[in-house]
XYZ file of C-alpha atoms in Angstrom:
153
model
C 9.508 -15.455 13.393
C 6.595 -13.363 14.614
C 5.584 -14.140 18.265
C 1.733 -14.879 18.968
C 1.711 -11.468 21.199
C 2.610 -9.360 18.514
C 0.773 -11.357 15.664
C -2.037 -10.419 17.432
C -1.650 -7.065 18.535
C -0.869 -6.304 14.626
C -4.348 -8.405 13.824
C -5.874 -6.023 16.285
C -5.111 -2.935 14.923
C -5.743 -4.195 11.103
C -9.762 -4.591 12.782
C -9.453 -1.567 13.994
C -8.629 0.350 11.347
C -10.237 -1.312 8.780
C -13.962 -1.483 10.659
C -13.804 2.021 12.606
C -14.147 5.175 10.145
C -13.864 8.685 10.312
C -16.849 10.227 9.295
C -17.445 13.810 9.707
C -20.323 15.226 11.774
C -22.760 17.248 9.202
C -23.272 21.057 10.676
C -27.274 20.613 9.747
C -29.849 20.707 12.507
C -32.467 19.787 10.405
C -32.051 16.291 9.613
C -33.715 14.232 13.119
C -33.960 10.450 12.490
C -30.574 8.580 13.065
C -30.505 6.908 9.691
C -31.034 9.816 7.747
C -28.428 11.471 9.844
C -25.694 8.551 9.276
C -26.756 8.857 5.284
C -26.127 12.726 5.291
C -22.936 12.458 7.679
C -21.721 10.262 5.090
C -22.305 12.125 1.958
C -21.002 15.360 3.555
C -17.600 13.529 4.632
C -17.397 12.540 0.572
C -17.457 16.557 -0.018
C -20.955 15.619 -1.518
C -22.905 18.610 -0.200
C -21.230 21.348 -0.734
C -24.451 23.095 -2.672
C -26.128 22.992 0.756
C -24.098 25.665 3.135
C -25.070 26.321 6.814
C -26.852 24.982 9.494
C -29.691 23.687 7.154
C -29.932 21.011 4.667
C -33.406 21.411 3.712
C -34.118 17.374 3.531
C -37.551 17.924 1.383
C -35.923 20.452 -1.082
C -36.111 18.628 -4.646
C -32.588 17.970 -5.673
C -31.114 19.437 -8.562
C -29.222 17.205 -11.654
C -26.117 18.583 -10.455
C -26.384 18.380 -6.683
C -26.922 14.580 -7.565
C -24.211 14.701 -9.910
C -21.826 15.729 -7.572
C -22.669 12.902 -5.179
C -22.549 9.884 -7.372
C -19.108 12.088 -8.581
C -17.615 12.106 -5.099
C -18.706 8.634 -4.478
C -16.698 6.823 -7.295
C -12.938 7.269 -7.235
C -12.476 5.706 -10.084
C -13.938 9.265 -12.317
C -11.407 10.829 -13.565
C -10.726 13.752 -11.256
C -12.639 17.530 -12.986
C -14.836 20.332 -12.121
C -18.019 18.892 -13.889
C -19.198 16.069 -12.411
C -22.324 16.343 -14.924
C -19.663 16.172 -17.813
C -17.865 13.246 -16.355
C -21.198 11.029 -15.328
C -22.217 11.734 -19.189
C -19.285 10.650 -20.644
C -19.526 7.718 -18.744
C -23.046 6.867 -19.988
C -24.429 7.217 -16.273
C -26.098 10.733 -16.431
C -27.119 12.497 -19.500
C -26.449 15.778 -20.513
C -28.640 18.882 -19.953
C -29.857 21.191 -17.869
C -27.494 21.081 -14.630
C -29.693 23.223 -12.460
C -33.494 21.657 -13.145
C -34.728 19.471 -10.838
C -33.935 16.085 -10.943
C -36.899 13.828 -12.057
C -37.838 10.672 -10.642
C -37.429 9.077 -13.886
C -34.294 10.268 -14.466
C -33.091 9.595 -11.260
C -34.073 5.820 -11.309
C -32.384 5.703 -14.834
C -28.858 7.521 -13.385
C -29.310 4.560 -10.606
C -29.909 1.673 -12.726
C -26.837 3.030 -15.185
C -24.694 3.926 -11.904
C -24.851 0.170 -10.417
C -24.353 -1.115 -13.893
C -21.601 0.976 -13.697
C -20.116 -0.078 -11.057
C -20.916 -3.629 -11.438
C -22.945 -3.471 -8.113
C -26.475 -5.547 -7.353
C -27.912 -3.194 -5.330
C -30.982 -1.437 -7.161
C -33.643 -2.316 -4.548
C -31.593 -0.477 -2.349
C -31.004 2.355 -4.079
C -33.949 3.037 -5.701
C -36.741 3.261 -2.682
C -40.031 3.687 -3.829
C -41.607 6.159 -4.516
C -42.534 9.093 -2.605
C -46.667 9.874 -3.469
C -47.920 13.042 -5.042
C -44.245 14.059 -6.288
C -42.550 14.225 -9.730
C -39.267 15.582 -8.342
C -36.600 13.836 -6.168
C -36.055 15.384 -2.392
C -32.258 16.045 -1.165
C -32.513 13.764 1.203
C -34.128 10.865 -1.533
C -30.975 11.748 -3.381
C -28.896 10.994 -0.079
C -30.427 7.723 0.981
C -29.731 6.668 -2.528
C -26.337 7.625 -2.307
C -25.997 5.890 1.134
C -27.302 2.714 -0.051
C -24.551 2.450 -2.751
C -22.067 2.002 -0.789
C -23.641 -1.075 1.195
């Protein structure tokens, strides 16, 4: 029989490791408020920016369909592992096919959300969709992120 001591100790670590994780520090300076920051560390420890290289992530920069593809792609394990996320989220009825490098529009980008939580069987579309941003047809990086951030609670 397991003494209290050690029942403990064992319950200590399982809180440990199951409430404190890893997430790697982004290399971009341009990203200031602390949510934002926590959103982009996030997506960046997924592998989910790897179309935005050095120092910079260029928050305002309109997304492209398969910057966001790759996101909502390194988000869900349960893709079948490939080299075109765009493929894979199409195939899956989340993301329709077409131009990968065009901007991705706000209409689209509410439909990918709506079809990604149905997907996933998740509640969350207030969330994930914020609302939107005036004057602009065209999702920012950083939209894209907070999205991305919000799907996972």
């Amino acid at each position: 029989m397991i003494n209290s001591k050690r029942l403990a100790a064992l319950c200590g670590v399982f809180f440990l490791t199951s409430v404190v994780t890893a997430v790697a520090v982004s290399p971009y300076t341009d990203i200031s408020d602390k949510t934002d920051k926590a959103a982009v560390d996030y997506v960046y420890d997924i592998q989910g920016l790897t179309f935005a290289q050095g120092a910079e992530f260029h928050p305002l920069q309109p997304v492209s369909r398969q910057e966001f593809a790759d996101m909502l792609y390194r988000l869900t394990p349960s893709l079948r592992p490939t080299e075109d996320a765009l493929a894979v989220l199409a195939q899956n009825k989340i993301m329709q096919k077409g131009s990968a490098e065009a901007a991705l529009t706000r209409a689209e980008y509410e439909a990918v959300i709506k079809a990604y939580i149905t997907y996933m069987r998740q509640d969350t579309l207030q969330q994930a969709v914020p609302e939107q941003t005036a004057g602009s047809d065209t999702v920012s990086r950083l939209e894209a992120v907070r999205s991305v951030y919000a799907l996972i609670g």
